[in-house]
Tab-separated table of C-alpha atoms and ligand atoms in Angstrom:
chain	number	residue	atom	x	y	z
V	1	MET	CA	0.316	0.221	0.074
V	2	SER	CA	0.959	3.760	-0.117
V	3	GLY	CA	0.206	6.881	-0.279
V	4	LYS	CA	1.500	8.182	-3.308
V	5	GLY	CA	0.312	7.170	-7.009
V	6	GLY	CA	2.857	5.894	-9.386
V	7	VAL	CA	5.724	5.089	-6.411
V	8	GLY	CA	5.885	1.176	-7.389
V	9	LYS	CA	3.342	-0.289	-5.394
V	10	SER	CA	2.582	-3.008	-8.548
V	11	SER	CA	5.721	-3.535	-9.479
V	12	ILE	CA	7.513	-4.190	-5.927
V	13	ALA	CA	4.233	-7.134	-5.572
V	14	VAL	CA	4.821	-8.966	-8.592
V	15	MET	CA	8.327	-9.052	-7.554
V	16	LEU	CA	7.711	-9.697	-4.434
V	17	ALA	CA	5.061	-12.922	-5.426
V	18	GLN	CA	7.772	-13.613	-8.433
V	19	ILE	CA	10.152	-14.201	-5.656
V	20	LEU	CA	8.492	-16.191	-3.341
V	21	ALA	CA	6.997	-18.778	-6.099
V	22	HIS	CA	10.662	-18.614	-7.131
V	23	ASP	CA	11.495	-20.199	-3.172
V	24	GLY	CA	9.442	-22.804	-4.281
V	25	ARG	CA	6.932	-21.304	-2.064
V	26	LYS	CA	2.649	-21.036	-3.325
V	27	VAL	CA	2.037	-18.162	-3.818
V	28	GLY	CA	-0.888	-16.188	-5.388
V	29	LEU	CA	-1.002	-12.445	-6.214
V	30	LEU	CA	-4.718	-10.025	-6.159
V	31	ASP	CA	-4.677	-7.510	-7.907
V	32	VAL	CA	-7.818	-5.046	-6.199
V	33	ASP	CA	-6.588	-1.493	-8.361
V	34	ILE	CA	-10.386	-0.947	-9.920
V	35	CYS	CA	-9.584	1.691	-11.898
V	36	GLY	CA	-5.529	0.713	-12.329
V	37	PRO	CA	-4.857	-2.518	-13.089
V	38	SER	CA	-1.097	-3.264	-13.622
V	39	VAL	CA	-0.767	-6.676	-12.892
V	40	PRO	CA	-2.403	-8.385	-16.904
V	41	SER	CA	0.165	-6.077	-18.194
V	42	LEU	CA	2.704	-7.430	-15.244
V	43	LEU	CA	2.642	-10.822	-15.984
V	44	LYS	CA	1.735	-10.356	-19.992
V	45	ILE	CA	-1.153	-12.016	-18.964
V	46	GLU	CA	-3.933	-10.252	-21.089
V	47	ALA	CA	-5.318	-11.751	-23.649
V	48	GLN	CA	-6.341	-14.627	-20.875
V	49	PRO	CA	-10.008	-14.599	-20.289
V	50	VAL	CA	-10.518	-15.713	-16.058
V	51	MET	CA	-12.743	-19.157	-15.771
V	52	ASP	CA	-15.429	-19.481	-14.561
V	53	SER	CA	-17.238	-22.944	-13.226
V	54	GLN	CA	-19.417	-23.831	-10.622
V	55	TRP	CA	-16.980	-23.022	-7.286
V	56	GLY	CA	-16.499	-19.842	-8.264
V	57	TRP	CA	-13.478	-17.719	-11.094
V	58	LYS	CA	-11.135	-20.018	-11.279
V	59	PRO	CA	-7.419	-17.239	-10.917
V	60	ILE	CA	-4.537	-17.110	-13.922
V	61	VAL	CA	-1.358	-19.147	-13.441
V	62	SER	CA	1.396	-17.149	-14.896
V	63	PRO	CA	3.538	-18.253	-18.111
V	64	GLN	CA	6.318	-18.654	-15.906
V	65	GLY	CA	4.007	-21.378	-13.963
V	66	ASN	CA	4.091	-20.346	-10.243
V	67	ILE	CA	1.823	-17.861	-9.047
V	68	LYS	CA	-1.615	-17.600	-9.243
V	69	THR	CA	-3.322	-14.550	-10.452
V	70	LEU	CA	-6.374	-12.814	-10.324
V	71	SER	CA	-7.683	-9.414	-11.518
V	72	VAL	CA	-10.255	-7.489	-12.696
V	73	GLY	CA	-7.654	-6.311	-15.848
V	74	SER	CA	-8.587	-9.670	-16.384
V	75	LEU	CA	-12.118	-9.703	-15.344
V	76	LEU	CA	-12.860	-6.858	-18.590
V	77	SER	CA	-13.785	-7.508	-21.505
V	78	SER	CA	-11.474	-5.294	-22.772
V	79	GLY	CA	-7.277	-4.118	-20.787
V	80	SER	CA	-8.300	-0.437	-21.911
V	81	GLN	CA	-11.782	-0.065	-20.887
V	82	ALA	CA	-12.358	2.379	-18.042
V	83	VAL	CA	-14.091	1.484	-15.430
V	84	VAL	CA	-16.249	4.437	-12.760
V	85	TRP	CA	-17.700	1.596	-10.712
V	86	ARG	CA	-19.350	3.042	-6.857
V	87	GLY	CA	-18.687	1.435	-3.601
V	88	PRO	CA	-21.380	-1.073	-3.868
V	89	ARG	CA	-20.133	-2.712	-6.920
V	90	LYS	CA	-16.621	-2.291	-5.750
V	91	THR	CA	-16.765	-4.383	-2.740
V	92	ALA	CA	-19.016	-6.877	-4.126
V	93	LEU	CA	-16.186	-6.652	-6.872
V	94	ILE	CA	-13.159	-7.471	-4.949
V	95	ARG	CA	-15.205	-9.688	-1.853
V	96	ARG	CA	-16.523	-12.372	-4.787
V	97	MET	CA	-12.092	-12.456	-6.361
V	98	ILE	CA	-11.421	-13.053	-2.538
V	99	LYS	CA	-14.605	-15.549	-1.550
V	100	ASP	CA	-15.125	-17.549	-4.597
V	101	THR	CA	-12.711	-17.675	-6.157
V	102	LEU	CA	-10.369	-21.139	-6.187
V	103	TRP	CA	-7.459	-19.952	-4.531
V	104	GLY	CA	-6.707	-23.630	-3.645
V	105	ARG	CA	-3.764	-23.750	-0.657
V	106	LEU	CA	-1.580	-20.979	-0.890
V	107	ASP	CA	2.109	-20.447	0.898
V	108	ASP	CA	1.312	-16.164	0.561
V	109	LEU	CA	-1.599	-13.965	-0.720
V	110	VAL	CA	0.444	-10.477	-2.405
V	111	ILE	CA	-2.090	-8.202	-3.012
V	112	ASP	CA	-2.158	-4.778	-4.639
V	113	THR	CA	-3.609	-2.502	-3.975
V	114	PRO	CA	-4.595	1.147	-5.743
V	115	PRO	CA	-3.140	4.780	-4.260
V	116	GLY	CA	-4.704	5.959	-1.352
V	117	THR	CA	-7.233	4.576	1.434
V	118	SER	CA	-10.052	4.131	-0.920
V	119	ASP	CA	-13.017	1.686	-1.655
V	120	GLU	CA	-10.938	-0.908	-2.349
V	121	HIS	CA	-9.257	-1.221	1.469
V	122	LEU	CA	-11.286	-1.132	3.508
V	123	THR	CA	-13.560	-4.050	1.492
V	124	ILE	CA	-10.262	-5.227	1.826
V	125	ILE	CA	-9.228	-5.349	5.391
V	126	LYS	CA	-12.858	-5.965	6.445
V	127	LEU	CA	-13.138	-8.555	3.954
V	128	LEU	CA	-10.007	-10.438	5.647
V	129	ALA	CA	-10.020	-9.676	8.975
V	130	SER	CA	-11.368	-12.671	10.347
V	131	THR	CA	-8.341	-14.351	8.741
V	132	LYS	CA	-6.062	-12.371	10.584
V	133	PRO	CA	-3.649	-10.730	7.270
V	134	ASP	CA	-0.048	-10.733	8.092
V	135	GLY	CA	-0.280	-7.251	7.198
V	136	ALA	CA	0.121	-4.436	5.075
V	137	VAL	CA	4.072	-3.359	3.769
V	138	ILE	CA	4.262	0.631	3.066
V	139	ILE	CA	5.778	2.009	-0.179
V	140	THR	CA	7.281	5.469	-0.528
V	141	ALA	CA	9.475	7.523	-3.156
V	142	PRO	CA	12.337	8.645	-0.655
V	143	GLN	CA	11.314	12.100	-1.204
V	144	LYS	CA	11.016	13.885	2.367
V	145	MET	CA	7.970	15.603	0.407
V	146	SER	CA	6.609	12.037	0.211
V	147	ALA	CA	6.044	11.241	3.699
V	148	GLY	CA	2.250	13.779	4.818
V	149	VAL	CA	0.961	11.207	2.573
V	150	VAL	CA	2.753	8.131	2.590
V	151	SER	CA	1.641	8.831	6.393
V	152	ARG	CA	-1.584	9.262	6.214
V	153	GLU	CA	-2.134	5.801	4.516
V	154	ILE	CA	0.557	4.301	7.645
V	155	ARG	CA	-2.302	5.857	10.953
V	156	PHE	CA	-4.986	4.607	7.882
V	157	CYS	CA	-3.795	0.953	8.628
V	158	GLN	CA	-3.378	2.651	12.692
V	159	LYS	CA	-6.602	3.028	13.060
V	160	MET	CA	-8.229	-0.103	10.684
V	161	GLY	CA	-5.654	-2.416	13.031
V	162	LEU	CA	-4.684	-3.506	10.310
V	163	PRO	CA	-0.768	-4.556	11.236
V	164	ILE	CA	2.510	-3.178	9.815
V	165	LEU	CA	5.163	-4.956	8.398
V	166	GLY	CA	7.532	-2.736	7.980
V	167	ILE	CA	8.228	-0.033	5.388
V	168	ILE	CA	9.945	-0.814	0.786
V	169	GLU	CA	11.837	2.903	0.008
V	170	ASN	CA	11.178	2.570	-3.715
V	171	LEU	CA	13.078	5.289	-6.372
V	172	SER	CA	15.790	5.626	-4.031
V	173	GLY	CA	19.156	6.319	-6.377
V	174	PHE	CA	19.663	5.833	-9.842
V	175	CYS	CA	21.591	2.576	-10.669
V	176	CYS	CA	23.979	2.309	-13.266
V	177	PRO	CA	23.446	0.085	-15.495
V	178	CYS	CA	27.814	-0.083	-16.599
V	179	CYS	CA	29.608	-0.378	-12.806
V	180	SER	CA	26.016	-0.377	-10.044
V	181	GLU	CA	26.825	3.069	-8.958
V	182	VAL	CA	24.264	4.217	-7.107
V	183	SER	CA	23.365	7.342	-7.180
V	184	GLN	CA	20.694	9.814	-5.225
V	185	VAL	CA	18.734	11.584	-7.637
V	186	PHE	CA	16.604	12.943	-5.108
V	187	SER	CA	16.732	13.894	-2.130
V	188	SER	CA	16.266	10.586	0.373
V	189	GLY	CA	15.260	9.804	3.071
V	190	ALA	CA	11.701	8.746	4.591
V	191	GLY	CA	12.036	5.125	4.193
V	192	LYS	CA	13.778	5.543	7.226
V	193	TYR	CA	12.477	8.251	8.521
V	194	LEU	CA	8.521	7.547	8.874
V	195	ALA	CA	9.987	3.923	9.738
V	196	GLU	CA	11.730	5.226	13.329
V	197	LYS	CA	8.630	7.771	13.474
V	198	TYR	CA	5.831	5.323	13.509
V	199	SER	CA	8.155	2.550	15.023
V	200	ILE	CA	7.164	-0.233	11.618
V	201	PRO	CA	10.515	-1.510	10.686
V	202	PHE	CA	11.950	-0.543	7.227
V	203	LEU	CA	12.101	-3.159	4.924
V	204	GLY	CA	14.958	-1.381	2.452
V	205	SER	CA	15.255	0.522	-0.184
V	206	LEU	CA	15.121	-0.433	-4.176
V	207	PRO	CA	17.467	2.096	-6.302
V	208	ILE	CA	15.303	3.811	-10.144
V	209	ASP	CA	16.818	0.494	-12.762
V	210	PRO	CA	16.487	0.905	-16.304
V	211	SER	CA	16.698	-2.152	-17.233
V	212	MET	CA	13.240	-2.866	-15.169
V	213	SER	CA	11.091	-1.226	-17.910
V	214	SER	CA	11.783	-4.257	-20.417
V	215	VAL	CA	11.337	-6.762	-18.150
V	216	GLN	CA	8.521	-5.635	-16.648
V	217	GLN	CA	6.750	-5.598	-21.068
V	218	ARG	CA	7.542	-8.396	-21.730
V	219	GLY	CA	6.495	-9.812	-18.033
V	220	LEU	CA	9.137	-11.659	-16.888
V	221	SER	CA	11.123	-11.552	-13.703
V	222	MET	CA	13.985	-9.292	-12.448
V	223	LYS	CA	14.546	-12.181	-9.643
V	224	GLU	CA	15.300	-14.141	-13.263
V	225	GLU	CA	16.284	-11.713	-15.769
V	226	HIS	CA	18.567	-9.711	-14.156
V	227	PRO	CA	19.539	-11.643	-10.563
V	228	HIS	CA	22.683	-9.801	-9.876
V	229	SER	CA	20.674	-6.337	-10.117
V	230	GLY	CA	20.845	-3.446	-7.492
V	231	VAL	CA	16.529	-4.089	-8.065
V	232	SER	CA	17.656	-7.868	-7.358
V	233	GLU	CA	19.544	-7.549	-4.142
V	234	ALA	CA	17.359	-5.443	-2.640
V	235	MET	CA	14.054	-7.274	-3.278
V	236	SER	CA	15.901	-10.884	-2.023
V	237	HIS	CA	16.874	-9.012	1.082
V	238	ILE	CA	12.885	-7.038	1.647
V	239	LYS	CA	11.192	-10.974	1.270
V	240	ARG	CA	14.021	-11.476	4.312
V	241	ARG	CA	12.505	-8.969	5.971
V	242	VAL	CA	8.767	-9.665	4.811
V	243	ILE	CA	9.088	-13.090	5.659
V	244	GLU	CA	11.057	-12.030	9.492
V	245	ALA	CA	8.164	-10.050	10.209
V	246	VAL	CA	5.000	-12.016	9.318
V	247	GLU	CA	7.074	-15.078	11.741
V	248	ASN	CA	7.712	-12.416	14.633
S	1	ATP	N1	12.328	0.411	-8.817
S	1	ATP	C1	12.792	1.199	-9.936
S	1	ATP	N2	13.047	1.030	-11.080
S	1	ATP	C2	12.409	1.510	-11.958
S	1	ATP	N3	11.201	1.607	-12.059
S	1	ATP	C3	10.340	2.122	-11.715
S	1	ATP	C4	10.954	1.144	-10.839
S	1	ATP	N4	10.178	1.178	-9.843
S	1	ATP	C5	8.872	1.358	-10.201
S	1	ATP	N5	9.455	1.531	-11.813
S	1	ATP	C6	8.811	1.984	-12.538
S	1	ATP	O1	7.574	3.398	-12.381
S	1	ATP	C7	6.442	3.105	-13.228
S	1	ATP	C8	5.130	2.904	-12.105
S	1	ATP	O2	5.594	1.463	-11.276
S	1	ATP	P1	4.129	0.842	-10.196
S	1	ATP	O3	2.901	0.788	-11.450
S	1	ATP	O4	4.760	-0.389	-9.676
S	1	ATP	O5	3.722	1.614	-9.430
S	1	ATP	P2	2.367	2.219	-8.171
S	1	ATP	O6	2.593	2.675	-7.329
S	1	ATP	O7	1.432	0.438	-8.368
S	1	ATP	O8	1.029	2.706	-9.696
S	1	ATP	P3	-0.563	3.520	-8.958
S	1	ATP	O9	-0.555	4.528	-7.771
S	1	ATP	O10	-0.919	4.028	-10.569
S	1	ATP	O11	-0.948	1.681	-8.683
S	1	ATP	C9	6.565	1.657	-14.334
S	1	ATP	O12	6.093	2.225	-15.010
S	1	ATP	C10	7.525	1.226	-12.922
S	1	ATP	O13	8.172	0.992	-14.656
S	2	MG	MG1	-0.205	0.009	-9.151
S	3	ZN	ZN1	28.139	4.350	-14.013
């Protein structure tokens, strides 16, 4: 989750799912961003329809075969169709995506959310309350200016009784494709600042990596394509911290 748009929530949700699946865990990836779903394009499954059965929707299996996923983007006939849905319909749709979908046994269910604190967030938190979700992973940009909107997201989770597993700072410096040196492009430190302010774990930071867009356009995994990149190494560290936070 993040109060801010475009900070990498979807990219990180997908990478976390891929890296957990790479470890042999059974992973589900649910995209509840109704207005701007991006998981189908990040996994390159836009053309695949969701099959219905008498027991509910069948999640789409990622091309690599290791992630079960469901997104509103896949439930619409055309991926580019704009959806303007109001509260009750959104709630009903998200409820079906959780309760009437054949997820099967999963070790982890990663959920990608839209920016802010919308109907989608309220619905998902209420639906999952009885199952005691492990918690939220908060994403921030490095600039201190982002801290305000991200703070609101943190306070929202606290108010809703949703545990926070920790915070990730994304777009934190530029990782040179030639020598892997990281240079600071923006002011930085919002992640650590927020972690200290709210006493939540700092999970790590991810640099800006120019190879990410081509990997995403091909629906591939950073971990598989560029295992030694700054982003892949940071994600491995973040995955371990997330698992630690869940176990604690
Ligand atoms: N570490 C990174 N290095 C390079 N590009 C990145 C990085 N993180 C995210 N991006 C790019 O930034 C853009 C926004 O990322 P993404 O869609 O994951 O953000 P989001 O928070 O899910 O956005 P929204 O609020 O619209 O849902 C994408 O084009 C993605 O490829
Ligand atoms: Mg997104
Ligand atoms: Zn260089």
